[in-house]
Amino acid sequence: MTLIKSISGIRGTIGGKPGDNLTPIDAVKFAASYGIWLKDYSKKDKLKVVIGRDARLSGEMIQNLVVSTLIGLGIDVVDLDLSTTPTVEIAVPMENADGGIILTASHNPKQWNALKLLNEKGEFLDAAQGAKILEIAEKEDFDFSDVDDLGVINKNDSYIDIHIDEVLNLSLVDAEVVKKAKFKVVVDGVNSTGGIAIPKLLKEFGVEVVELYCKPTGHFPHNPEPLKEHLKDICDLVVKEKADFGIVVDPDVDRLAFISNDGEMFGEEYTLVACADYVLGKTKGNTVSNLSSSRALRDITQKHGGTYEAAAVGEVNVVTKMKANNAIIGGEGNGGIIYPESHYGRDSLVGTALFLMLMAEKGGTVAELRASYPSYYMSKKKIQLTPGLDVDGILKSMAEKYANEELSTIDGVKIDFAENWVHLRKSNTEPIIRIYTEAKSQIEADDLADRIIGEIKSIAGL
């Protein structure tokens, strides 16, 4: 199960057989399906699509295939080349484009790549739109353009700089305030495009930058998911350099994690908590995160007099709930910051700027800031799926077992106990069941996760 077709795009491992992996044939097929859908959706004679990619090894190959396919459909392409997910998102409306495609498998290892699909607002497609594209791909009913009607490529490598300017111009961002703090920060760019964008941004704030894995070679030096077990190098370097903190992003720069000055994880769940604390302290309003995110955001929101709501996992679901709830900041507990004043997409550049402002104004250390927030501890575990495993049946059995607890089944099964919670769901991006728990101590969170995993394995006969 290495080719995953979902409403959010197509993701798979490079190589192998078409239909089983993300091969050149699959890349062309799904790029064509998106192009055909976009023609019907936009009802325009001439279309423009923005394309950007992270630095993974297969990126240039997939980019060439996708760009050529769109041109073959008569669609003009704005080619950003090496870019970030949020940069492509802001470029789409700036270019008055009709859509965008980001070529990235986000936090997945180097053998993976993906086509992530955007609408004319630079936002991810909704479920119905994604389903329509999958339907077009299934039928393979493609009609390409004649030679006189082919699209053209316009290359534009300035958008990371434009993106940084947009961040600097946000109403709650003041570079001069940060410059006075004279921060020193270590950056782990996992040898992808975050290694270009984040140091550039920090230097605009007068930050002394220590670069770690910031060359965009695509050779990820560690598992690119920004979790504690993958980040020993930067944790050690923050202490060695006597830095104020560390910044870690994933390959496409939509997830953001901080390392405290003592070399400990700030906690990717607390990225959103800290940024929301800063924004809510300046502007009254509401927040949204997903069902797998920490209760700490709810606590901080209520402290500032706002209302918190939880959405199903997935950026498009969080954005939909944010719009309905008039949320002024939101995101996902994986370190994804969505700040509507900028755009409705997870953005590590925006998150970095808001965090710098918070630290510059509050003073003190990052470790002290973390200690000031409600203390919750999370465990994020997974069970690898095997062919034939009845995931829906397993989740239904777990819901029945805990029917007397506070339950949500809008996205998998979330069981809210008085002192802790567990969220079980099938991943949209990997062949796994995710088991997220949260409690008042790490031991409790881990024990709850292990207990639930044991119960799932018992039900599944594993």
Coordinates of N, CA and C in Angstrom, one line a residue, residues 277-421:
D277 N -1.3 32.5 21.9 CA -1.1 33.3 23.2 C -0.7 34.7 22.8
Y278 N 0.2 34.8 21.8 CA 0.7 36.1 21.4 C -0.5 36.9 20.6
V279 N -1.1 36.2 19.7 CA -2.1 36.8 18.9 C -3.4 37.2 19.7
L280 N -3.8 36.3 20.6 CA -5.0 36.6 21.4 C -4.7 37.7 22.4
G281 N -3.5 37.8 22.8 CA -3.1 38.9 23.8 C -3.2 40.2 23.1
K282 N -3.2 40.3 21.8 CA -3.3 41.5 21.0 C -4.7 41.8 20.4
T283 N -5.3 40.7 20.1 CA -6.6 40.8 19.4 C -7.6 39.7 20.0
K284 N -8.7 40.1 20.4 CA -9.7 39.2 21.0 C -10.3 38.4 19.8
G285 N -10.5 37.1 20.1 CA -11.0 36.2 19.1 C -11.0 34.8 19.4
N286 N -11.4 34.0 18.4 CA -11.6 32.5 18.7 C -10.5 31.7 18.0
T287 N -10.4 30.4 18.4 CA -9.4 29.5 17.8 C -10.0 28.2 17.4
V288 N -9.3 27.5 16.6 CA -9.7 26.2 16.1 C -8.4 25.3 16.0
S289 N -8.5 24.1 16.5 CA -7.5 23.1 16.1 C -8.2 21.8 15.8
N290 N -7.5 20.7 15.6 CA -8.2 19.5 15.3 C -8.3 18.6 16.5
L291 N -9.0 17.5 16.3 CA -9.4 16.6 17.5 C -8.1 16.0 18.1
S292 N -7.0 15.9 17.4 CA -5.8 15.3 17.9 C -4.9 16.3 18.5
S293 N -5.3 17.5 18.7 CA -4.5 18.6 19.3 C -4.7 18.7 20.8
S294 N -3.7 19.4 21.4 CA -3.7 19.5 22.9 C -4.9 20.3 23.4
R295 N -5.3 20.0 24.7 CA -6.3 20.8 25.4 C -5.7 22.2 25.8
A296 N -4.4 22.3 25.7 CA -3.8 23.5 26.1 C -4.2 24.7 25.3
L297 N -4.6 24.5 24.0 CA -5.1 25.6 23.2 C -6.4 26.1 23.7
R298 N -7.3 25.2 24.1 CA -8.6 25.5 24.6 C -8.4 26.4 25.9
D299 N -7.4 25.9 26.8 CA -7.2 26.7 28.0 C -6.7 28.1 27.8
I300 N -5.8 28.3 26.8 CA -5.2 29.6 26.5 C -6.3 30.5 25.9
T301 N -7.1 29.9 25.0 CA -8.1 30.7 24.4 C -9.1 31.2 25.4
Q302 N -9.6 30.3 26.3 CA -10.5 30.7 27.3 C -9.9 31.7 28.2
K303 N -8.6 31.6 28.5 CA -8.0 32.6 29.4 C -8.0 34.0 28.8
H304 N -8.0 34.1 27.4 CA -8.0 35.4 26.7 C -9.5 35.8 26.4
G305 N -10.5 35.0 26.8 CA -11.9 35.3 26.6 C -12.4 34.9 25.3
G306 N -11.8 34.0 24.6 CA -12.2 33.5 23.3 C -12.9 32.2 23.4
T307 N -13.4 31.7 22.3 CA -14.0 30.4 22.2 C -13.2 29.4 21.3
Y308 N -13.0 28.2 21.8 CA -12.2 27.2 21.1 C -13.2 26.1 20.5
E309 N -12.9 25.7 19.3 CA -13.6 24.5 18.7 C -12.6 23.6 18.1
A310 N -13.0 22.3 18.0 CA -12.2 21.3 17.4 C -12.8 20.8 16.1
A311 N -11.9 20.6 15.1 CA -12.4 20.1 13.8 C -11.8 18.7 13.5
A312 N -12.3 18.1 12.5 CA -11.7 16.8 12.1 C -10.3 17.1 11.6
V313 N -9.5 16.0 11.7 CA -8.1 16.2 11.3 C -8.0 16.4 9.8
G314 N -7.1 17.3 9.4 CA -6.9 17.7 8.0 C -7.1 19.2 7.8
E315 N -6.1 19.7 7.1 CA -6.1 21.2 7.0 C -7.4 21.8 6.5
V316 N -8.0 21.2 5.5 CA -9.2 21.7 4.9 C -10.3 21.7 5.9
N317 N -10.4 20.7 6.8 CA -11.4 20.7 7.8 C -11.2 21.8 8.9
V318 N -9.9 22.0 9.3 CA -9.6 23.1 10.2 C -10.0 24.5 9.6
V319 N -9.6 24.7 8.3 CA -9.9 25.9 7.7 C -11.4 26.2 7.6
T320 N -12.1 25.2 7.2 CA -13.6 25.3 7.1 C -14.2 25.7 8.5
K321 N -13.7 25.1 9.6 CA -14.2 25.4 10.9 C -13.8 26.8 11.3
M322 N -12.5 27.2 11.0 CA -12.0 28.5 11.3 C -12.9 29.6 10.6
K323 N -13.3 29.4 9.4 CA -14.1 30.4 8.7 C -15.5 30.5 9.3
A324 N -16.0 29.3 9.7 CA -17.4 29.3 10.3 C -17.3 29.9 11.7
N325 N -16.2 29.8 12.4 CA -16.1 30.3 13.8 C -15.4 31.6 13.9
N326 N -15.1 32.2 12.7 CA -14.4 33.5 12.7 C -13.1 33.5 13.6
A327 N -12.4 32.3 13.5 CA -11.2 32.2 14.3 C -10.1 33.1 13.7
I328 N -9.4 33.7 14.7 CA -8.3 34.6 14.2 C -6.9 33.9 14.2
I329 N -6.9 32.7 14.7 CA -5.7 31.9 14.6 C -6.2 30.4 14.8
G330 N -5.5 29.5 14.2 CA -5.8 28.1 14.4 C -4.7 27.2 13.8
G331 N -5.0 26.0 13.6 CA -4.0 25.1 13.0 C -4.1 23.7 13.6
E332 N -3.0 23.0 13.5 CA -3.0 21.6 13.9 C -1.9 21.4 15.0
G333 N -2.1 20.5 15.8 CA -1.1 20.3 16.9 C 0.2 19.7 16.5
N334 N 0.4 19.4 15.2 CA 1.6 19.0 14.6 C 2.6 20.1 14.3
G335 N 2.3 21.3 14.9 CA 3.1 22.5 14.6 C 2.7 23.3 13.4
G336 N 1.5 23.1 13.0 CA 1.0 23.9 11.8 C 0.2 25.1 12.3
I337 N 0.7 26.3 11.9 CA 0.0 27.5 12.3 C -0.8 28.1 11.1
I338 N -2.0 28.4 11.3 CA -2.9 29.0 10.3 C -3.3 30.3 10.8
Y339 N -2.9 31.4 10.1 CA -3.1 32.8 10.5 C -3.8 33.5 9.4
P340 N -5.2 33.6 9.4 CA -5.9 34.1 8.3 C -5.5 35.5 7.8
E341 N -4.9 36.3 8.6 CA -4.5 37.6 8.1 C -3.4 37.4 7.0
S342 N -2.7 36.3 7.1 CA -1.7 36.0 6.0 C -2.4 35.2 4.9
H343 N -2.9 34.0 5.3 CA -3.6 33.1 4.4 C -4.1 31.9 5.1
Y344 N -5.0 31.2 4.5 CA -5.6 30.0 5.2 C -4.8 28.8 4.8
G345 N -3.6 28.7 5.4 CA -2.7 27.5 5.2 C -1.7 27.5 6.3
R346 N -1.2 26.3 6.6 CA -0.2 26.1 7.7 C 1.1 26.7 7.2
D347 N 1.7 27.6 8.0 CA 2.8 28.4 7.5 C 3.9 28.5 8.6
S348 N 5.0 27.9 8.5 CA 6.1 28.0 9.5 C 6.8 29.3 9.5
L349 N 6.8 30.1 8.4 CA 7.3 31.4 8.4 C 6.5 32.3 9.3
V350 N 5.2 32.3 9.1 CA 4.3 33.1 9.9 C 4.5 32.7 11.4
G351 N 4.5 31.4 11.7 CA 4.6 30.9 13.0 C 5.9 31.3 13.7
T352 N 7.0 31.3 12.9 CA 8.3 31.8 13.4 C 8.2 33.2 13.8
A353 N 7.6 34.0 12.9 CA 7.6 35.5 13.2 C 6.7 35.8 14.5
L354 N 5.6 35.1 14.6 CA 4.7 35.3 15.8 C 5.5 34.9 17.1
F355 N 6.2 33.8 17.0 CA 6.9 33.3 18.2 C 8.1 34.3 18.5
L356 N 8.8 34.8 17.5 CA 9.8 35.8 17.8 C 9.2 37.0 18.5
M357 N 8.1 37.5 18.0 CA 7.4 38.6 18.7 C 7.0 38.3 20.1
L358 N 6.5 37.1 20.4 CA 6.1 36.7 21.7 C 7.3 36.8 22.6
M359 N 8.4 36.1 22.2 CA 9.6 36.1 23.0 C 10.3 37.4 23.2
A360 N 10.3 38.3 22.2 CA 10.9 39.6 22.3 C 10.1 40.5 23.3
E361 N 8.8 40.3 23.3 CA 7.9 41.1 24.2 C 7.9 40.6 25.6
K362 N 7.9 39.3 25.8 CA 7.8 38.7 27.1 C 9.1 38.7 27.8
G363 N 10.2 38.5 27.1 CA 11.5 38.4 27.8 C 11.6 37.0 28.4
G364 N 12.7 36.7 29.1 CA 12.9 35.4 29.7 C 13.3 34.4 28.7
T365 N 13.4 33.1 29.1 CA 13.8 32.1 28.3 C 12.6 31.3 27.7
V366 N 12.9 30.5 26.7 CA 11.9 29.7 26.0 C 11.5 28.6 27.0
A367 N 12.4 28.1 27.8 CA 12.0 27.1 28.8 C 11.1 27.7 29.8
E368 N 11.3 28.9 30.2 CA 10.4 29.6 31.2 C 9.0 29.8 30.5
L369 N 9.0 30.2 29.3 CA 7.7 30.3 28.6 C 6.9 29.0 28.6
R370 N 7.6 27.9 28.2 CA 6.9 26.6 28.2 C 6.4 26.3 29.6
A371 N 7.1 26.6 30.6 CA 6.7 26.2 32.0 C 5.5 27.0 32.4
S372 N 5.2 28.2 31.7 CA 4.1 29.0 32.1 C 2.8 28.5 31.5
Y373 N 2.8 27.6 30.6 CA 1.6 27.1 30.0 C 1.1 25.8 30.7
P374 N -0.3 25.6 30.5 CA -0.8 24.4 31.2 C 0.0 23.1 30.7
S375 N 0.3 22.3 31.6 CA 1.1 21.1 31.3 C 0.3 19.9 30.9
Y376 N 0.4 19.6 29.6 CA -0.2 18.3 29.1 C 0.9 17.6 28.4
Y377 N 0.8 16.3 28.4 CA 1.9 15.5 27.7 C 1.2 14.5 26.7
M378 N 1.8 14.4 25.6 CA 1.1 13.6 24.5 C 2.0 12.4 24.2
S379 N 1.3 11.4 23.7 CA 2.0 10.2 23.1 C 1.4 10.1 21.7
K380 N 2.3 10.0 20.7 CA 1.8 9.8 19.4 C 2.4 8.5 18.8
K381 N 1.5 7.5 18.8 CA 2.0 6.2 18.3 C 1.2 5.7 17.1
K382 N 1.6 4.6 16.5 CA 1.0 4.2 15.3 C 1.0 2.6 15.2
I383 N 0.0 2.1 14.5 CA 0.0 0.7 14.2 C 0.1 0.5 12.7
Q384 N 1.0 -0.2 12.2 CA 1.2 -0.4 10.8 C 0.0 -1.3 10.3
L385 N -0.6 -0.9 9.2 CA -1.7 -1.7 8.7 C -1.2 -2.8 7.8
T386 N -1.9 -3.9 7.9 CA -1.6 -5.1 7.1 C -2.8 -5.3 6.1
P387 N -2.6 -5.8 4.9 CA -3.7 -6.0 4.0 C -4.8 -6.9 4.6
G388 N -6.0 -6.5 4.4 CA -7.2 -7.2 4.9 C -7.6 -6.8 6.3
L389 N -6.9 -5.9 7.0 CA -7.3 -5.5 8.3 C -8.5 -4.6 8.2
D390 N -9.5 -4.9 9.0 CA -10.8 -4.2 9.0 C -10.7 -3.0 9.9
V391 N -10.2 -1.9 9.5 CA -9.9 -0.7 10.3 C -11.2 -0.2 10.8
D392 N -12.2 0.0 9.9 CA -13.5 0.5 10.3 C -14.2 -0.3 11.4
G393 N -14.0 -1.6 11.3 CA -14.6 -2.5 12.3 C -13.9 -2.4 13.6
I394 N -12.6 -2.2 13.6 CA -11.8 -2.0 14.8 C -12.3 -0.8 15.5
L395 N -12.4 0.3 14.8 CA -12.8 1.6 15.4 C -14.2 1.5 15.9
K396 N -15.1 0.8 15.2 CA -16.4 0.7 15.7 C -16.5 -0.1 17.0
S397 N -15.7 -1.1 17.1 CA -15.6 -1.9 18.3 C -15.1 -1.1 19.5
M398 N -14.1 -0.2 19.2 CA -13.5 0.6 20.3 C -14.6 1.6 20.7
A399 N -15.4 2.2 19.8 CA -16.4 3.1 20.2 C -17.5 2.4 21.0
E400 N -17.8 1.2 20.7 CA -18.8 0.5 21.5 C -18.3 0.2 22.9
K401 N -17.0 -0.2 22.9 CA -16.4 -0.5 24.2 C -16.5 0.7 25.2
Y402 N -16.3 1.9 24.6 CA -16.2 3.1 25.5 C -17.5 4.0 25.3
A403 N -18.6 3.4 25.0 CA -19.8 4.1 24.7 C -20.3 5.0 25.9
N404 N -19.9 4.7 27.1 CA -20.3 5.4 28.2 C -19.4 6.7 28.5
E405 N -18.3 6.8 27.7 CA -17.5 8.0 27.9 C -17.9 9.1 26.9
E406 N -17.3 10.3 27.0 CA -17.6 11.3 26.0 C -16.9 11.0 24.7
L407 N -17.7 10.8 23.6 CA -17.2 10.2 22.4 C -17.4 11.2 21.2
S408 N -16.4 11.2 20.3 CA -16.6 11.9 19.0 C -16.2 10.9 17.9
T409 N -17.1 10.8 16.9 CA -16.8 9.9 15.8 C -16.8 10.6 14.4
I410 N -16.6 12.0 14.5 CA -16.6 12.7 13.2 C -15.3 12.4 12.4
D411 N -14.3 11.9 13.1 CA -13.0 11.6 12.5 C -12.4 10.5 13.3
G412 N -12.6 9.2 12.9 CA -12.1 8.1 13.7 C -12.9 8.0 15.0
V413 N -12.2 7.8 16.1 CA -12.9 7.7 17.4 C -12.0 8.5 18.4
K414 N -12.6 9.5 19.0 CA -12.0 10.2 20.1 C -12.7 10.0 21.4
I415 N -12.0 9.5 22.4 CA -12.6 9.2 23.7 C -12.0 10.2 24.7
D416 N -12.9 11.1 25.2 CA -12.5 12.1 26.2 C -12.8 11.5 27.6
F417 N -11.7 11.2 28.3 CA -11.9 10.8 29.7 C -11.8 12.1 30.6
A418 N -12.0 12.1 31.9 CA -12.0 13.2 32.7 C -10.6 13.9 32.7
E419 N -9.5 13.1 32.8 CA -8.2 13.6 33.0 C -7.3 13.4 31.8
N420 N -7.8 12.7 30.8 CA -7.0 12.5 29.6 C -7.9 12.1 28.4
W421 N -7.3 11.9 27.2 CA -8.1 11.5 26.1 C -7.2 10.7 25.1

